[in-house]
């Protein structure tokens, strides 16, 4: 609500049907016991007949253009930082994206997807996300988003090519052998 990204409702919360889906997982970061930031990951896994994530509602054509039949994708969405904690944005972003990357590794995802505002594209590009769509209206939001994708099929691109100052802030946990 802080920047009119969503419309007010009687419950004063933003939710959708994906919040209760078994393939969606939320992460909340706390500072001094207060919720400071959150992100949600939704897993698209055709091998488990899970083909429903928010990005498919408006970017299905684009997603199908670069994925193969059984590619697993993790969509990061509902990424928010409480206005009181905006000064700690970078640290919170890295903690939340560690959650996304670790879940993607655990699920053996080929791609991480994120639909973002135009002014946020540069940050995602610093993590090797690339635009794959034009800007479109995202369900439940009062602004347009562009679909970005990070190709995890090339771990060299994803992890080794990140700038050192960004890479050292991620706490990406390798999977057990």
PDB file of C-alpha atoms in Angstrom:
ATOM      1  CA  UNK A   1       0.000   0.000   0.000  1.00  0.00           C
ATOM      2  CA  UNK A   2       2.908   2.333   0.724  1.00  0.00           C
ATOM      3  CA  UNK A   3       3.498   3.234  -2.928  1.00  0.00           C
ATOM      4  CA  UNK A   4       0.039   2.407  -4.328  1.00  0.00           C
ATOM      5  CA  UNK A   5       1.269  -0.853  -5.841  1.00  0.00           C
ATOM      6  CA  UNK A   6      -1.895  -2.596  -4.709  1.00  0.00           C
ATOM      7  CA  UNK A   7      -5.450  -1.435  -4.057  1.00  0.00           C
ATOM      8  CA  UNK A   8      -6.866  -1.236  -0.542  1.00  0.00           C
ATOM      9  CA  UNK A   9      -9.272  -3.943   0.511  1.00  0.00           C
ATOM     10  CA  UNK A  10     -11.364  -4.564   3.615  1.00  0.00           C
ATOM     11  CA  UNK A  11      -8.775  -6.942   5.124  1.00  0.00           C
ATOM     12  CA  UNK A  12      -5.911  -4.511   4.380  1.00  0.00           C
ATOM     13  CA  UNK A  13      -3.735  -7.361   3.087  1.00  0.00           C
ATOM     14  CA  UNK A  14      -2.663  -8.573  -0.340  1.00  0.00           C
ATOM     15  CA  UNK A  15      -3.280 -12.225  -1.028  1.00  0.00           C
ATOM     16  CA  UNK A  16      -4.229 -14.488  -3.884  1.00  0.00           C
ATOM     17  CA  UNK A  17      -5.135 -18.134  -4.418  1.00  0.00           C
ATOM     18  CA  UNK A  18      -1.450 -19.059  -4.775  1.00  0.00           C
ATOM     19  CA  UNK A  19      -0.779 -18.229  -1.110  1.00  0.00           C
ATOM     20  CA  UNK A  20      -2.471 -21.489  -0.125  1.00  0.00           C
ATOM     21  CA  UNK A  21      -0.967 -23.592  -2.934  1.00  0.00           C
ATOM     22  CA  UNK A  22       1.342 -26.434  -1.978  1.00  0.00           C
ATOM     23  CA  UNK A  23       3.807 -25.313  -4.667  1.00  0.00           C
ATOM     24  CA  UNK A  24       4.228 -21.804  -3.195  1.00  0.00           C
ATOM     25  CA  UNK A  25       6.545 -20.991  -0.306  1.00  0.00           C
ATOM     26  CA  UNK A  26       6.963 -17.663   1.471  1.00  0.00           C
ATOM     27  CA  UNK A  27       9.972 -16.337   3.331  1.00  0.00           C
ATOM     28  CA  UNK A  28       9.789 -13.495   5.840  1.00  0.00           C
ATOM     29  CA  UNK A  29      12.841 -11.721   7.224  1.00  0.00           C
ATOM     30  CA  UNK A  30      12.546 -10.118  10.654  1.00  0.00           C
ATOM     31  CA  UNK A  31      14.497  -7.272  12.222  1.00  0.00           C
ATOM     32  CA  UNK A  32      14.197  -6.923  15.999  1.00  0.00           C
ATOM     33  CA  UNK A  33      11.164  -9.214  15.938  1.00  0.00           C
ATOM     34  CA  UNK A  34       9.325  -7.145  13.317  1.00  0.00           C
ATOM     35  CA  UNK A  35       8.564  -8.392   9.791  1.00  0.00           C
ATOM     36  CA  UNK A  36      10.900  -6.354   7.580  1.00  0.00           C
ATOM     37  CA  UNK A  37      10.679  -8.023   4.153  1.00  0.00           C
ATOM     38  CA  UNK A  38       9.140 -10.995   2.403  1.00  0.00           C
ATOM     39  CA  UNK A  39       9.242 -12.917  -0.847  1.00  0.00           C
ATOM     40  CA  UNK A  40       7.261 -15.811  -2.269  1.00  0.00           C
ATOM     41  CA  UNK A  41       8.547 -18.614  -4.485  1.00  0.00           C
ATOM     42  CA  UNK A  42       6.119 -20.565  -6.661  1.00  0.00           C
ATOM     43  CA  UNK A  43       7.383 -23.792  -8.209  1.00  0.00           C
ATOM     44  CA  UNK A  44       6.281 -24.897 -11.677  1.00  0.00           C
ATOM     45  CA  UNK A  45       7.014 -28.625 -11.954  1.00  0.00           C
ATOM     46  CA  UNK A  46       5.394 -30.411 -14.921  1.00  0.00           C
ATOM     47  CA  UNK A  47       6.676 -33.813 -13.696  1.00  0.00           C
ATOM     48  CA  UNK A  48       4.393 -33.408 -10.666  1.00  0.00           C
ATOM     49  CA  UNK A  49       1.523 -31.926 -12.713  1.00  0.00           C
ATOM     50  CA  UNK A  50       2.145 -28.530 -11.122  1.00  0.00           C
ATOM     51  CA  UNK A  51       1.719 -26.135 -14.024  1.00  0.00           C
ATOM     52  CA  UNK A  52       0.176 -23.193 -12.235  1.00  0.00           C
ATOM     53  CA  UNK A  53       2.210 -20.215 -11.070  1.00  0.00           C
ATOM     54  CA  UNK A  54       1.214 -16.542 -11.191  1.00  0.00           C
ATOM     55  CA  UNK A  55       3.500 -15.686 -14.127  1.00  0.00           C
ATOM     56  CA  UNK A  56       1.693 -18.255 -16.302  1.00  0.00           C
ATOM     57  CA  UNK A  57      -1.438 -16.094 -16.133  1.00  0.00           C
ATOM     58  CA  UNK A  58       0.130 -13.392 -18.289  1.00  0.00           C
ATOM     59  CA  UNK A  59       3.469 -14.726 -19.536  1.00  0.00           C
ATOM     60  CA  UNK A  60       2.559 -18.293 -20.578  1.00  0.00           C
ATOM     61  CA  UNK A  61       3.583 -17.724 -24.202  1.00  0.00           C
ATOM     62  CA  UNK A  62       6.978 -16.318 -23.195  1.00  0.00           C
ATOM     63  CA  UNK A  63       7.648 -19.079 -20.634  1.00  0.00           C
ATOM     64  CA  UNK A  64       6.752 -21.806 -23.104  1.00  0.00           C
ATOM     65  CA  UNK A  65       9.104 -20.248 -25.666  1.00  0.00           C
ATOM     66  CA  UNK A  66      12.257 -21.022 -23.631  1.00  0.00           C
ATOM     67  CA  UNK A  67      11.279 -23.996 -21.460  1.00  0.00           C
ATOM     68  CA  UNK A  68      11.232 -27.648 -22.417  1.00  0.00           C
ATOM     69  CA  UNK A  69       8.430 -30.043 -21.509  1.00  0.00           C
ATOM     70  CA  UNK A  70       9.775 -31.058 -18.074  1.00  0.00           C
ATOM     71  CA  UNK A  71      11.707 -27.931 -17.059  1.00  0.00           C
ATOM     72  CA  UNK A  72      11.140 -26.885 -13.468  1.00  0.00           C
ATOM     73  CA  UNK A  73      10.866 -23.141 -12.879  1.00  0.00           C
ATOM     74  CA  UNK A  74      10.803 -21.147  -9.650  1.00  0.00           C
ATOM     75  CA  UNK A  75       9.015 -17.821  -9.813  1.00  0.00           C
ATOM     76  CA  UNK A  76       9.983 -15.190  -7.266  1.00  0.00           C
ATOM     77  CA  UNK A  77       7.121 -12.824  -6.561  1.00  0.00           C
ATOM     78  CA  UNK A  78       5.432 -10.783  -3.836  1.00  0.00           C
ATOM     79  CA  UNK A  79       8.818  -9.283  -3.002  1.00  0.00           C
ATOM     80  CA  UNK A  80       8.214  -6.519  -0.464  1.00  0.00           C
ATOM     81  CA  UNK A  81      10.256  -4.496   2.008  1.00  0.00           C
ATOM     82  CA  UNK A  82       8.529  -2.626   4.834  1.00  0.00           C
ATOM     83  CA  UNK A  83       8.994   1.163   4.437  1.00  0.00           C
ATOM     84  CA  UNK A  84      10.611   1.343   7.886  1.00  0.00           C
ATOM     85  CA  UNK A  85      13.457  -0.919   6.666  1.00  0.00           C
ATOM     86  CA  UNK A  86      14.202   0.643   3.276  1.00  0.00           C
ATOM     87  CA  UNK A  87      17.658   1.713   4.529  1.00  0.00           C
ATOM     88  CA  UNK A  88      18.558  -1.982   4.940  1.00  0.00           C
ATOM     89  CA  UNK A  89      17.305  -2.918   1.487  1.00  0.00           C
ATOM     90  CA  UNK A  90      20.460  -4.513   0.039  1.00  0.00           C
ATOM     91  CA  UNK A  91      20.995  -6.913   2.937  1.00  0.00           C
ATOM     92  CA  UNK A  92      17.318  -7.904   2.946  1.00  0.00           C
ATOM     93  CA  UNK A  93      17.330  -8.442  -0.824  1.00  0.00           C
ATOM     94  CA  UNK A  94      20.268 -10.822  -0.582  1.00  0.00           C
ATOM     95  CA  UNK A  95      18.734 -12.790   2.280  1.00  0.00           C
ATOM     96  CA  UNK A  96      15.473 -13.180   0.388  1.00  0.00           C
ATOM     97  CA  UNK A  97      17.130 -14.106  -2.881  1.00  0.00           C
ATOM     98  CA  UNK A  98      19.268 -16.690  -1.089  1.00  0.00           C
ATOM     99  CA  UNK A  99      15.945 -18.336  -0.225  1.00  0.00           C
ATOM    100  CA  UNK A 100      14.893 -18.241  -3.896  1.00  0.00           C
ATOM    101  CA  UNK A 101      18.193 -19.620  -5.212  1.00  0.00           C
ATOM    102  CA  UNK A 102      18.357 -22.349  -2.564  1.00  0.00           C
ATOM    103  CA  UNK A 103      14.804 -23.460  -3.316  1.00  0.00           C
ATOM    104  CA  UNK A 104      15.587 -23.475  -7.048  1.00  0.00           C
ATOM    105  CA  UNK A 105      18.645 -25.670  -6.397  1.00  0.00           C
ATOM    106  CA  UNK A 106      16.654 -28.001  -4.144  1.00  0.00           C
ATOM    107  CA  UNK A 107      13.911 -28.385  -6.776  1.00  0.00           C
ATOM    108  CA  UNK A 108      16.504 -28.804  -9.559  1.00  0.00           C
ATOM    109  CA  UNK A 109      14.991 -25.866 -11.407  1.00  0.00           C
ATOM    110  CA  UNK A 110      16.191 -24.869 -14.846  1.00  0.00           C
ATOM    111  CA  UNK A 111      15.013 -21.275 -14.514  1.00  0.00           C
ATOM    112  CA  UNK A 112      14.149 -18.608 -11.968  1.00  0.00           C
ATOM    113  CA  UNK A 113      11.465 -16.223 -13.184  1.00  0.00           C
ATOM    114  CA  UNK A 114      10.484 -12.839 -11.846  1.00  0.00           C
ATOM    115  CA  UNK A 115       8.025 -10.261 -13.148  1.00  0.00           C
ATOM    116  CA  UNK A 116       9.330  -6.847 -12.121  1.00  0.00           C
ATOM    117  CA  UNK A 117       8.719  -3.152 -12.618  1.00  0.00           C
ATOM    118  CA  UNK A 118      10.840  -1.465 -15.248  1.00  0.00           C
ATOM    119  CA  UNK A 119      12.785   0.503 -12.629  1.00  0.00           C
ATOM    120  CA  UNK A 120      13.874  -2.748 -10.918  1.00  0.00           C
ATOM    121  CA  UNK A 121      15.212  -4.524 -14.015  1.00  0.00           C
ATOM    122  CA  UNK A 122      18.779  -3.299 -13.508  1.00  0.00           C
ATOM    123  CA  UNK A 123      19.027  -4.901 -10.043  1.00  0.00           C
ATOM    124  CA  UNK A 124      17.875  -8.245 -11.455  1.00  0.00           C
ATOM    125  CA  UNK A 125      20.276  -7.963 -14.368  1.00  0.00           C
ATOM    126  CA  UNK A 126      23.090  -7.767 -11.808  1.00  0.00           C
ATOM    127  CA  UNK A 127      22.035 -11.319 -10.822  1.00  0.00           C
ATOM    128  CA  UNK A 128      22.020 -12.520 -14.457  1.00  0.00           C
ATOM    129  CA  UNK A 129      18.293 -12.149 -15.071  1.00  0.00           C
ATOM    130  CA  UNK A 130      17.357 -11.226 -18.632  1.00  0.00           C
ATOM    131  CA  UNK A 131      14.113  -9.661 -19.940  1.00  0.00           C
ATOM    132  CA  UNK A 132      12.009 -12.024 -22.070  1.00  0.00           C
ATOM    133  CA  UNK A 133       8.796 -10.022 -22.467  1.00  0.00           C
ATOM    134  CA  UNK A 134       7.302  -6.616 -22.928  1.00  0.00           C
ATOM    135  CA  UNK A 135       5.662  -4.914 -19.935  1.00  0.00           C
ATOM    136  CA  UNK A 136       2.245  -6.333 -19.061  1.00  0.00           C
ATOM    137  CA  UNK A 137      -0.303  -5.866 -16.287  1.00  0.00           C
ATOM    138  CA  UNK A 138       0.278  -8.409 -13.505  1.00  0.00           C
ATOM    139  CA  UNK A 139      -2.818  -9.740 -11.641  1.00  0.00           C
ATOM    140  CA  UNK A 140      -3.635  -7.798  -8.468  1.00  0.00           C
ATOM    141  CA  UNK A 141      -1.017  -5.077  -9.010  1.00  0.00           C
ATOM    142  CA  UNK A 142      -1.466  -1.467 -10.097  1.00  0.00           C
ATOM    143  CA  UNK A 143       1.535  -1.427 -12.441  1.00  0.00           C
ATOM    144  CA  UNK A 144       2.997  -3.288 -15.397  1.00  0.00           C
ATOM    145  CA  UNK A 145       5.801  -5.814 -15.108  1.00  0.00           C
ATOM    146  CA  UNK A 146       8.383  -7.328 -17.425  1.00  0.00           C
ATOM    147  CA  UNK A 147       9.187 -11.022 -17.146  1.00  0.00           C
ATOM    148  CA  UNK A 148      12.845 -11.697 -16.386  1.00  0.00           C
ATOM    149  CA  UNK A 149      14.530 -15.092 -16.434  1.00  0.00           C
ATOM    150  CA  UNK A 150      17.714 -16.469 -14.929  1.00  0.00           C
ATOM    151  CA  UNK A 151      18.892 -19.595 -16.743  1.00  0.00           C
ATOM    152  CA  UNK A 152      20.149 -22.000 -14.075  1.00  0.00           C
ATOM    153  CA  UNK A 153      21.108 -24.607 -16.672  1.00  0.00           C
ATOM    154  CA  UNK A 154      24.422 -22.820 -16.769  1.00  0.00           C
ATOM    155  CA  UNK A 155      25.628 -22.627 -13.179  1.00  0.00           C
ATOM    156  CA  UNK A 156      28.784 -20.936 -14.426  1.00  0.00           C
ATOM    157  CA  UNK A 157      26.725 -18.016 -15.723  1.00  0.00           C
ATOM    158  CA  UNK A 158      24.514 -17.852 -12.685  1.00  0.00           C
ATOM    159  CA  UNK A 159      26.996 -18.089  -9.841  1.00  0.00           C
ATOM    160  CA  UNK A 160      30.504 -17.423 -11.137  1.00  0.00           C
ATOM    161  CA  UNK A 161      29.630 -14.423 -13.283  1.00  0.00           C
ATOM    162  CA  UNK A 162      27.899 -12.532 -10.514  1.00  0.00           C
ATOM    163  CA  UNK A 163      29.972  -9.568  -9.390  1.00  0.00           C
ATOM    164  CA  UNK A 164      32.052 -10.542  -6.342  1.00  0.00           C
ATOM    165  CA  UNK A 165      30.371  -7.993  -4.061  1.00  0.00           C
ATOM    166  CA  UNK A 166      26.988  -9.505  -4.927  1.00  0.00           C
ATOM    167  CA  UNK A 167      28.113 -13.154  -4.841  1.00  0.00           C
ATOM    168  CA  UNK A 168      29.683 -12.825  -1.373  1.00  0.00           C
ATOM    169  CA  UNK A 169      26.379 -11.569   0.041  1.00  0.00           C
ATOM    170  CA  UNK A 170      24.483 -14.654  -1.094  1.00  0.00           C
ATOM    171  CA  UNK A 171      24.446 -17.612   1.223  1.00  0.00           C
ATOM    172  CA  UNK A 172      23.757 -20.250  -1.414  1.00  0.00           C
ATOM    173  CA  UNK A 173      23.901 -23.694   0.090  1.00  0.00           C
ATOM    174  CA  UNK A 174      25.277 -26.478  -2.136  1.00  0.00           C
ATOM    175  CA  UNK A 175      23.179 -29.596  -2.256  1.00  0.00           C
ATOM    176  CA  UNK A 176      24.556 -32.678  -0.528  1.00  0.00           C
ATOM    177  CA  UNK A 177      26.237 -35.112  -2.912  1.00  0.00           C
TER     178      UNK A 177
END
